[in-house]
């Protein structure tokens, strides 16, 4: 089965749902808010737009889904207010808002939240603000999603680090990999991974990001903008502890289940996470290489991996929260490969390993936020 039919954030509103465990993603959105505002204001100063096309790519579902749209509407409303614009209903801009994610995303949950969103928008901005039309566009953002030249602003947060597939060089069955697994006992890049594993991940990311840029180049109008936030890394070395330890510890938890006889070692050897955390220079080079966009800015922010915690030093609770934050994004793939029955046990082990790790190290995510402009 194709990855885009498997990968999704955990649905619903339960204890292990994405909705209840997406505080890190919320923090990343909040640090990008000023950059989103700036990009939207630049668009408004360049165009007299009657119908503005806005897309949020990798929207997921839950409390963060409509936040970027709210940020955009806030920026537009603030701009109009500062200019003292009094608009009649006949002169207001229409906003076409497209929410995109893979086919298995919980779009129904988003639809159920729209009435409250529309009501809040009307109360805060007034009926003369303009009509907002929200629709869903399922599919992979690694290819075309929209008609040509229909978008003015594209946003994506916590999505572009997900690859379109596991690097082909690492994709084989347990039987094929017997005695020849390239990334044996690991599920991502690590200090012990051979160079060919690093190269395979890097190549796949660059292919995917190039395809993303090429597709958006067809869809975004000249002078349109994109703000993209993703998990990255602070250095050119992809094997640093900050870049790898969350997946290293999850691999350790899986191998613990191997020793307990609950899963086969061969299945671990061929499971690799379709994820890559690039450095800023990789993003810059790919934007330059593709050629349709100009890099406006790129910034890095440190985000606490236990974004749901307070000032407490309770490592047990912190480890559990961090384990849930990974479970809600990776469980669909793990469950498909290893089966549903081991998930609770696996993530209990993972939480214990995180607890022990936190007693020695306190690492953050690096969020990279880039703003790019479509060439005229």
Tab-separated table of C-alpha atoms in Angstrom:
chain	number	residue	atom	x	y	z
A	1	UNK	CA	0.000	0.000	0.000
A	2	UNK	CA	1.199	3.508	-0.825
A	3	UNK	CA	2.393	5.689	2.057
A	4	UNK	CA	-0.190	8.376	1.268
A	5	UNK	CA	-2.903	5.798	2.036
A	6	UNK	CA	-1.348	4.867	5.396
A	7	UNK	CA	0.085	8.018	6.953
A	8	UNK	CA	-2.249	10.133	9.038
A	9	UNK	CA	-2.232	11.776	12.436
A	10	UNK	CA	-4.197	9.865	15.104
A	11	UNK	CA	-7.874	10.700	14.780
A	12	UNK	CA	-10.564	11.480	17.333
A	13	UNK	CA	-10.312	13.250	20.653
A	14	UNK	CA	-8.932	10.527	22.945
A	15	UNK	CA	-5.815	10.354	25.077
A	16	UNK	CA	-3.632	9.261	22.169
A	17	UNK	CA	-5.229	11.516	19.540
A	18	UNK	CA	-3.382	14.192	17.621
A	19	UNK	CA	-6.031	16.645	18.784
A	20	UNK	CA	-4.951	16.163	22.406
A	21	UNK	CA	-1.201	15.922	21.752
A	22	UNK	CA	-0.253	18.579	19.195
A	23	UNK	CA	1.161	21.254	21.501
A	24	UNK	CA	4.559	21.182	19.773
A	25	UNK	CA	2.893	21.888	16.437
A	26	UNK	CA	0.957	24.722	18.067
A	27	UNK	CA	4.189	26.267	19.354
A	28	UNK	CA	5.744	26.068	15.904
A	29	UNK	CA	2.710	27.823	14.452
A	30	UNK	CA	2.925	30.568	17.056
A	31	UNK	CA	6.567	31.393	16.308
A	32	UNK	CA	5.755	31.597	12.590
A	33	UNK	CA	2.798	33.945	13.137
A	34	UNK	CA	4.755	37.230	12.666
A	35	UNK	CA	6.286	35.878	9.445
A	36	UNK	CA	2.836	34.872	8.159
A	37	UNK	CA	1.520	38.351	8.974
A	38	UNK	CA	4.423	40.021	7.174
A	39	UNK	CA	3.990	37.885	4.046
A	40	UNK	CA	0.234	38.531	3.877
A	41	UNK	CA	0.743	42.289	4.260
A	42	UNK	CA	3.274	42.257	1.423
A	43	UNK	CA	0.706	40.567	-0.817
A	44	UNK	CA	-1.939	43.134	0.100
A	45	UNK	CA	0.445	45.978	-0.712
A	46	UNK	CA	1.219	44.474	-4.136
A	47	UNK	CA	-2.266	43.512	-5.334
A	48	UNK	CA	-5.811	44.793	-5.484
A	49	UNK	CA	-7.351	41.367	-4.966
A	50	UNK	CA	-11.026	40.633	-5.499
A	51	UNK	CA	-10.704	36.896	-4.884
A	52	UNK	CA	-7.724	35.749	-2.822
A	53	UNK	CA	-6.588	32.124	-3.028
A	54	UNK	CA	-5.099	30.705	0.185
A	55	UNK	CA	-3.911	27.138	0.736
A	56	UNK	CA	-2.788	25.391	3.902
A	57	UNK	CA	-0.885	22.241	3.016
A	58	UNK	CA	-0.738	19.408	5.538
A	59	UNK	CA	-3.521	20.906	7.652
A	60	UNK	CA	-4.225	17.759	9.723
A	61	UNK	CA	-7.164	18.144	12.149
A	62	UNK	CA	-7.580	19.379	15.699
A	63	UNK	CA	-7.126	22.692	17.522
A	64	UNK	CA	-4.297	23.913	15.262
A	65	UNK	CA	-5.968	23.336	11.894
A	66	UNK	CA	-7.746	26.662	11.491
A	67	UNK	CA	-5.154	28.752	13.351
A	68	UNK	CA	-3.153	29.712	10.227
A	69	UNK	CA	-6.351	30.884	8.523
A	70	UNK	CA	-7.213	32.936	11.612
A	71	UNK	CA	-3.713	34.470	11.542
A	72	UNK	CA	-4.169	35.424	7.892
A	73	UNK	CA	-7.601	36.964	8.479
A	74	UNK	CA	-6.246	38.848	11.523
A	75	UNK	CA	-3.454	40.339	9.393
A	76	UNK	CA	-5.897	41.444	6.690
A	77	UNK	CA	-8.328	42.918	9.207
A	78	UNK	CA	-5.547	44.772	11.040
A	79	UNK	CA	-4.265	46.211	7.754
A	80	UNK	CA	-7.697	47.466	6.780
A	81	UNK	CA	-8.307	48.928	10.241
A	82	UNK	CA	-4.981	50.759	10.224
A	83	UNK	CA	-5.915	52.380	6.918
A	84	UNK	CA	-9.369	53.246	8.167
A	85	UNK	CA	-11.013	51.367	5.312
A	86	UNK	CA	-14.799	51.254	5.447
A	87	UNK	CA	-15.870	48.627	2.947
A	88	UNK	CA	-19.354	48.035	1.646
A	89	UNK	CA	-20.442	44.412	1.172
A	90	UNK	CA	-20.177	44.854	-2.608
A	91	UNK	CA	-16.514	45.883	-2.428
A	92	UNK	CA	-15.153	43.242	-0.060
A	93	UNK	CA	-12.629	40.619	-1.033
A	94	UNK	CA	-13.610	36.979	-1.290
A	95	UNK	CA	-11.245	34.474	0.314
A	96	UNK	CA	-10.920	31.014	-1.175
A	97	UNK	CA	-9.350	28.862	1.549
A	98	UNK	CA	-8.169	25.367	0.657
A	99	UNK	CA	-7.267	22.894	3.398
A	100	UNK	CA	-5.073	20.076	2.139
A	101	UNK	CA	-3.866	16.826	3.619
A	102	UNK	CA	-3.612	13.172	2.633
A	103	UNK	CA	-6.749	11.176	1.854
A	104	UNK	CA	-6.923	9.505	5.276
A	105	UNK	CA	-6.935	12.809	7.183
A	106	UNK	CA	-9.903	13.417	9.488
A	107	UNK	CA	-11.574	16.061	7.312
A	108	UNK	CA	-14.980	15.413	8.909
A	109	UNK	CA	-13.659	16.759	12.216
A	110	UNK	CA	-12.567	19.941	10.422
A	111	UNK	CA	-15.966	20.375	8.795
A	112	UNK	CA	-17.681	20.074	12.171
A	113	UNK	CA	-15.534	22.945	13.503
A	114	UNK	CA	-16.358	25.318	10.636
A	115	UNK	CA	-19.663	26.768	11.944
A	116	UNK	CA	-17.931	28.047	15.097
A	117	UNK	CA	-15.052	29.378	12.966
A	118	UNK	CA	-17.421	31.290	10.679
A	119	UNK	CA	-19.371	32.689	13.638
A	120	UNK	CA	-16.216	33.884	15.399
A	121	UNK	CA	-14.968	35.474	12.202
A	122	UNK	CA	-18.203	37.414	11.742
A	123	UNK	CA	-18.280	38.549	15.375
A	124	UNK	CA	-14.635	39.668	15.433
A	125	UNK	CA	-14.302	41.160	11.942
A	126	UNK	CA	-17.872	42.215	11.157
A	127	UNK	CA	-20.155	41.175	8.286
A	128	UNK	CA	-18.438	43.604	5.892
A	129	UNK	CA	-15.079	41.813	6.196
A	130	UNK	CA	-15.652	39.568	3.193
A	131	UNK	CA	-16.812	36.071	2.351
A	132	UNK	CA	-14.588	33.167	3.369
A	133	UNK	CA	-15.114	29.921	1.476
A	134	UNK	CA	-13.333	26.954	3.096
A	135	UNK	CA	-12.988	23.672	1.221
A	136	UNK	CA	-10.918	20.506	1.486
A	137	UNK	CA	-8.472	19.341	-1.169
A	138	UNK	CA	-7.207	15.839	-0.339
A	139	UNK	CA	-4.009	14.606	-1.951
A	140	UNK	CA	-0.238	14.742	-1.770
A	141	UNK	CA	1.390	18.163	-1.898
A	142	UNK	CA	4.363	16.572	-3.633
A	143	UNK	CA	2.319	16.934	-6.826
A	144	UNK	CA	-0.210	19.339	-8.326
A	145	UNK	CA	-3.322	20.109	-6.268
A	146	UNK	CA	-4.780	23.324	-7.706
A	147	UNK	CA	-5.448	24.963	-11.102
A	148	UNK	CA	-2.711	27.149	-12.517
A	149	UNK	CA	-2.217	30.647	-11.077
A	150	UNK	CA	-5.046	30.449	-8.536
A	151	UNK	CA	-3.160	30.900	-5.251
A	152	UNK	CA	-1.830	34.105	-3.687
A	153	UNK	CA	-0.602	32.650	-0.403
A	154	UNK	CA	0.495	29.145	0.579
A	155	UNK	CA	1.172	28.044	4.133
A	156	UNK	CA	2.465	24.746	5.464
A	157	UNK	CA	3.520	23.835	8.993
A	158	UNK	CA	5.035	20.624	10.369
A	159	UNK	CA	4.478	18.752	7.120
A	160	UNK	CA	7.302	19.163	4.619
A	161	UNK	CA	9.680	17.082	6.751
A	162	UNK	CA	7.461	14.081	5.891
A	163	UNK	CA	8.713	12.327	2.776
A	164	UNK	CA	6.536	11.016	-0.030
A	165	UNK	CA	7.945	7.532	0.563
A	166	UNK	CA	10.637	5.641	2.408
A	167	UNK	CA	13.850	6.071	0.400
A	168	UNK	CA	13.758	3.243	-2.196
A	169	UNK	CA	17.231	2.001	-1.258
A	170	UNK	CA	15.884	1.179	2.214
A	171	UNK	CA	12.602	-0.378	1.077
A	172	UNK	CA	12.639	-4.165	1.103
A	173	UNK	CA	10.880	-7.063	2.790
A	174	UNK	CA	12.245	-8.962	5.828
A	175	UNK	CA	13.126	-11.887	3.559
A	176	UNK	CA	14.971	-9.665	1.094
A	177	UNK	CA	16.781	-7.885	3.898
A	178	UNK	CA	17.935	-11.006	5.720
A	179	UNK	CA	21.626	-10.410	6.385
A	180	UNK	CA	21.705	-7.332	4.135
A	181	UNK	CA	19.624	-4.621	5.822
A	182	UNK	CA	21.335	-1.277	5.266
A	183	UNK	CA	20.004	0.309	8.452
A	184	UNK	CA	19.863	-2.729	10.707
A	185	UNK	CA	18.207	-2.151	14.068
A	186	UNK	CA	17.493	1.515	13.244
A	187	UNK	CA	14.458	3.310	11.854
A	188	UNK	CA	16.091	6.604	10.832
A	189	UNK	CA	19.526	8.144	10.412
A	190	UNK	CA	21.830	7.500	13.358
A	191	UNK	CA	25.492	7.793	14.274
A	192	UNK	CA	25.976	4.147	13.286
A	193	UNK	CA	24.113	4.347	9.965
A	194	UNK	CA	26.320	3.857	6.908
A	195	UNK	CA	26.788	6.810	4.562
A	196	UNK	CA	24.473	5.240	1.983
A	197	UNK	CA	21.566	5.594	4.451
A	198	UNK	CA	22.307	9.300	4.955
A	199	UNK	CA	22.569	9.759	1.193
A	200	UNK	CA	19.295	7.914	0.553
A	201	UNK	CA	17.372	10.129	2.985
A	202	UNK	CA	18.945	13.329	1.682
A	203	UNK	CA	18.225	12.400	-1.941
A	204	UNK	CA	14.590	11.593	-1.202
A	205	UNK	CA	14.043	14.883	0.612
A	206	UNK	CA	15.598	16.909	-2.191
A	207	UNK	CA	13.479	15.088	-4.790
A	208	UNK	CA	10.337	15.707	-2.759
A	209	UNK	CA	11.042	19.358	-1.987
A	210	UNK	CA	11.895	20.007	-5.619
A	211	UNK	CA	8.601	18.421	-6.682
A	212	UNK	CA	6.777	20.512	-4.057
A	213	UNK	CA	8.311	23.732	-5.391
A	214	UNK	CA	7.669	22.839	-9.039
A	215	UNK	CA	4.016	22.097	-8.303
A	216	UNK	CA	3.485	25.306	-6.350
A	217	UNK	CA	5.247	27.296	-9.074
A	218	UNK	CA	2.412	26.324	-11.431
A	219	UNK	CA	-0.294	27.204	-8.905
A	220	UNK	CA	0.946	30.446	-7.282
A	221	UNK	CA	0.542	33.774	-9.090
A	222	UNK	CA	3.571	35.913	-9.808
A	223	UNK	CA	4.468	37.814	-6.659
A	224	UNK	CA	2.543	35.345	-4.492
A	225	UNK	CA	4.169	34.064	-1.328
A	226	UNK	CA	4.690	30.931	0.711
A	227	UNK	CA	5.558	30.534	4.393
A	228	UNK	CA	6.739	27.035	5.239
A	229	UNK	CA	7.569	25.771	8.741
A	230	UNK	CA	9.140	22.393	9.338
A	231	UNK	CA	11.285	20.422	11.738
A	232	UNK	CA	14.896	20.959	10.732
A	233	UNK	CA	18.310	20.734	12.276
A	234	UNK	CA	20.760	23.421	13.411
A	235	UNK	CA	23.863	22.018	11.706
A	236	UNK	CA	24.874	20.353	8.456
A	237	UNK	CA	25.470	17.052	10.296
A	238	UNK	CA	22.286	14.903	10.102
A	239	UNK	CA	23.540	12.469	12.765
A	240	UNK	CA	23.605	14.815	15.755
A	241	UNK	CA	21.720	13.776	18.887
A	242	UNK	CA	19.321	16.708	18.486
A	243	UNK	CA	18.383	15.460	15.007
A	244	UNK	CA	18.105	11.753	15.683
A	245	UNK	CA	17.493	10.860	19.322
A	246	UNK	CA	13.678	10.705	19.177
A	247	UNK	CA	13.856	8.028	16.465
A	248	UNK	CA	16.933	6.355	17.986
A	249	UNK	CA	15.017	5.812	21.219
A	250	UNK	CA	11.955	4.524	19.374
A	251	UNK	CA	14.178	2.021	17.551
A	252	UNK	CA	15.565	0.991	20.945
A	253	UNK	CA	12.013	0.443	22.204
A	254	UNK	CA	11.241	-1.722	19.160
A	255	UNK	CA	14.378	-3.797	19.711
A	256	UNK	CA	13.297	-4.300	23.331
A	257	UNK	CA	10.113	-5.867	21.998
A	258	UNK	CA	12.274	-8.077	19.770
A	259	UNK	CA	14.113	-9.424	22.839
A	260	UNK	CA	10.733	-10.046	24.461
A	261	UNK	CA	9.674	-12.129	21.463
A	262	UNK	CA	6.808	-9.827	20.535
A	263	UNK	CA	8.048	-8.806	17.083
A	264	UNK	CA	10.582	-10.143	14.596
A	265	UNK	CA	13.954	-8.458	14.303
A	266	UNK	CA	13.720	-8.623	10.518
A	267	UNK	CA	10.626	-6.434	10.591
A	268	UNK	CA	12.503	-3.763	12.547
A	269	UNK	CA	15.429	-3.930	10.125
A	270	UNK	CA	13.211	-2.971	7.176
A	271	UNK	CA	11.095	-0.332	8.921
A	272	UNK	CA	12.306	3.197	8.235
A	273	UNK	CA	10.503	6.444	9.037
A	274	UNK	CA	9.678	8.553	5.922
A	275	UNK	CA	10.959	11.735	7.528
A	276	UNK	CA	13.910	14.051	7.069
A	277	UNK	CA	14.973	17.116	9.058
A	278	UNK	CA	16.991	19.351	6.700
A	279	UNK	CA	19.314	22.190	7.584
A	280	UNK	CA	18.661	25.736	6.376
A	281	UNK	CA	21.341	25.539	3.693
A	282	UNK	CA	19.647	22.537	2.066
A	283	UNK	CA	16.400	24.486	1.783
A	284	UNK	CA	18.147	27.529	0.337
A	285	UNK	CA	19.999	25.478	-2.273
A	286	UNK	CA	16.880	23.642	-3.410
A	287	UNK	CA	14.917	26.892	-3.758
A	288	UNK	CA	17.753	28.355	-5.839
A	289	UNK	CA	18.076	25.186	-7.916
A	290	UNK	CA	14.355	24.959	-8.755
A	291	UNK	CA	14.396	28.633	-9.730
A	292	UNK	CA	10.743	29.691	-9.581
A	293	UNK	CA	10.901	31.323	-6.144
A	294	UNK	CA	13.159	33.806	-4.400
A	295	UNK	CA	14.125	33.167	-0.788
A	296	UNK	CA	12.915	36.090	1.304
A	297	UNK	CA	14.038	34.839	4.720
A	298	UNK	CA	14.827	31.725	6.704
A	299	UNK	CA	14.850	31.604	10.489
A	300	UNK	CA	15.442	28.911	13.075
A	301	UNK	CA	13.626	28.618	16.398
A	302	UNK	CA	14.196	26.293	19.331
A	303	UNK	CA	11.007	24.515	20.459
A	304	UNK	CA	10.760	22.517	23.689
A	305	UNK	CA	9.932	18.919	22.834
A	306	UNK	CA	7.736	18.766	25.912
A	307	UNK	CA	5.655	21.747	24.853
A	308	UNK	CA	2.717	20.499	26.913
A	309	UNK	CA	4.618	20.579	30.201
A	310	UNK	CA	5.200	23.334	32.707
A	311	UNK	CA	8.216	24.089	34.853
A	312	UNK	CA	8.029	20.751	36.663
A	313	UNK	CA	11.054	18.449	36.689
A	314	UNK	CA	8.817	15.346	36.669
A	315	UNK	CA	10.699	13.279	34.093
A	316	UNK	CA	8.101	10.488	34.162
A	317	UNK	CA	5.274	12.806	33.097
A	318	UNK	CA	7.515	14.554	30.581
A	319	UNK	CA	8.561	11.251	29.022
A	320	UNK	CA	4.934	10.180	28.728
A	321	UNK	CA	3.916	13.429	27.053
A	322	UNK	CA	6.782	13.252	24.586
A	323	UNK	CA	6.007	9.609	23.808
A	324	UNK	CA	2.406	10.548	23.025
A	325	UNK	CA	3.555	13.412	20.807
A	326	UNK	CA	5.468	10.899	18.654
A	327	UNK	CA	2.774	8.233	18.885
A	328	UNK	CA	0.121	10.493	17.396
A	329	UNK	CA	2.205	11.185	14.269
A	330	UNK	CA	3.861	7.785	13.745
A	331	UNK	CA	1.361	5.204	15.004
A	332	UNK	CA	-0.452	4.775	11.685
A	333	UNK	CA	2.784	3.584	10.051
A	334	UNK	CA	3.929	1.498	13.014
A	335	UNK	CA	0.549	-0.182	13.337
A	336	UNK	CA	0.432	-1.019	9.628
A	337	UNK	CA	3.887	-2.619	9.782
A	338	UNK	CA	3.944	-4.285	13.222
A	339	UNK	CA	0.270	-4.680	14.104
A	340	UNK	CA	-2.044	-2.930	16.516
A	341	UNK	CA	-1.620	-5.237	19.524
A	342	UNK	CA	1.865	-4.030	20.527
A	343	UNK	CA	1.245	-0.277	20.346
A	344	UNK	CA	0.421	0.375	24.015
A	345	UNK	CA	3.350	-1.740	25.207
A	346	UNK	CA	5.732	-0.171	22.676
A	347	UNK	CA	4.959	3.370	23.751
A	348	UNK	CA	5.178	2.513	27.457
A	349	UNK	CA	8.726	1.320	26.770
A	350	UNK	CA	9.378	4.428	24.696
A	351	UNK	CA	8.159	6.720	27.495
A	352	UNK	CA	10.519	4.972	29.945
A	353	UNK	CA	13.465	5.447	27.587
A	354	UNK	CA	12.585	9.115	27.128
A	355	UNK	CA	12.380	9.563	30.901
A	356	UNK	CA	15.882	8.135	31.326
A	357	UNK	CA	17.163	10.207	28.413
A	358	UNK	CA	15.736	13.422	29.866
A	359	UNK	CA	17.610	12.854	33.122
A	360	UNK	CA	20.848	13.272	31.127
A	361	UNK	CA	19.929	15.495	28.176
A	362	UNK	CA	17.393	18.220	27.480
A	363	UNK	CA	17.069	18.682	23.757
A	364	UNK	CA	14.750	20.862	21.690
A	365	UNK	CA	13.366	20.693	18.210
A	366	UNK	CA	14.715	23.145	15.685
A	367	UNK	CA	11.879	24.675	13.703
A	368	UNK	CA	12.907	26.225	10.405
A	369	UNK	CA	10.574	28.845	8.930
A	370	UNK	CA	11.159	30.016	5.364
A	371	UNK	CA	9.348	32.681	3.389
A	372	UNK	CA	9.623	32.644	-0.390
A	373	UNK	CA	8.232	34.832	-3.181
A	374	UNK	CA	7.037	33.543	-6.563
A	375	UNK	CA	8.940	35.246	-9.346
A	376	UNK	CA	6.867	37.444	-11.665
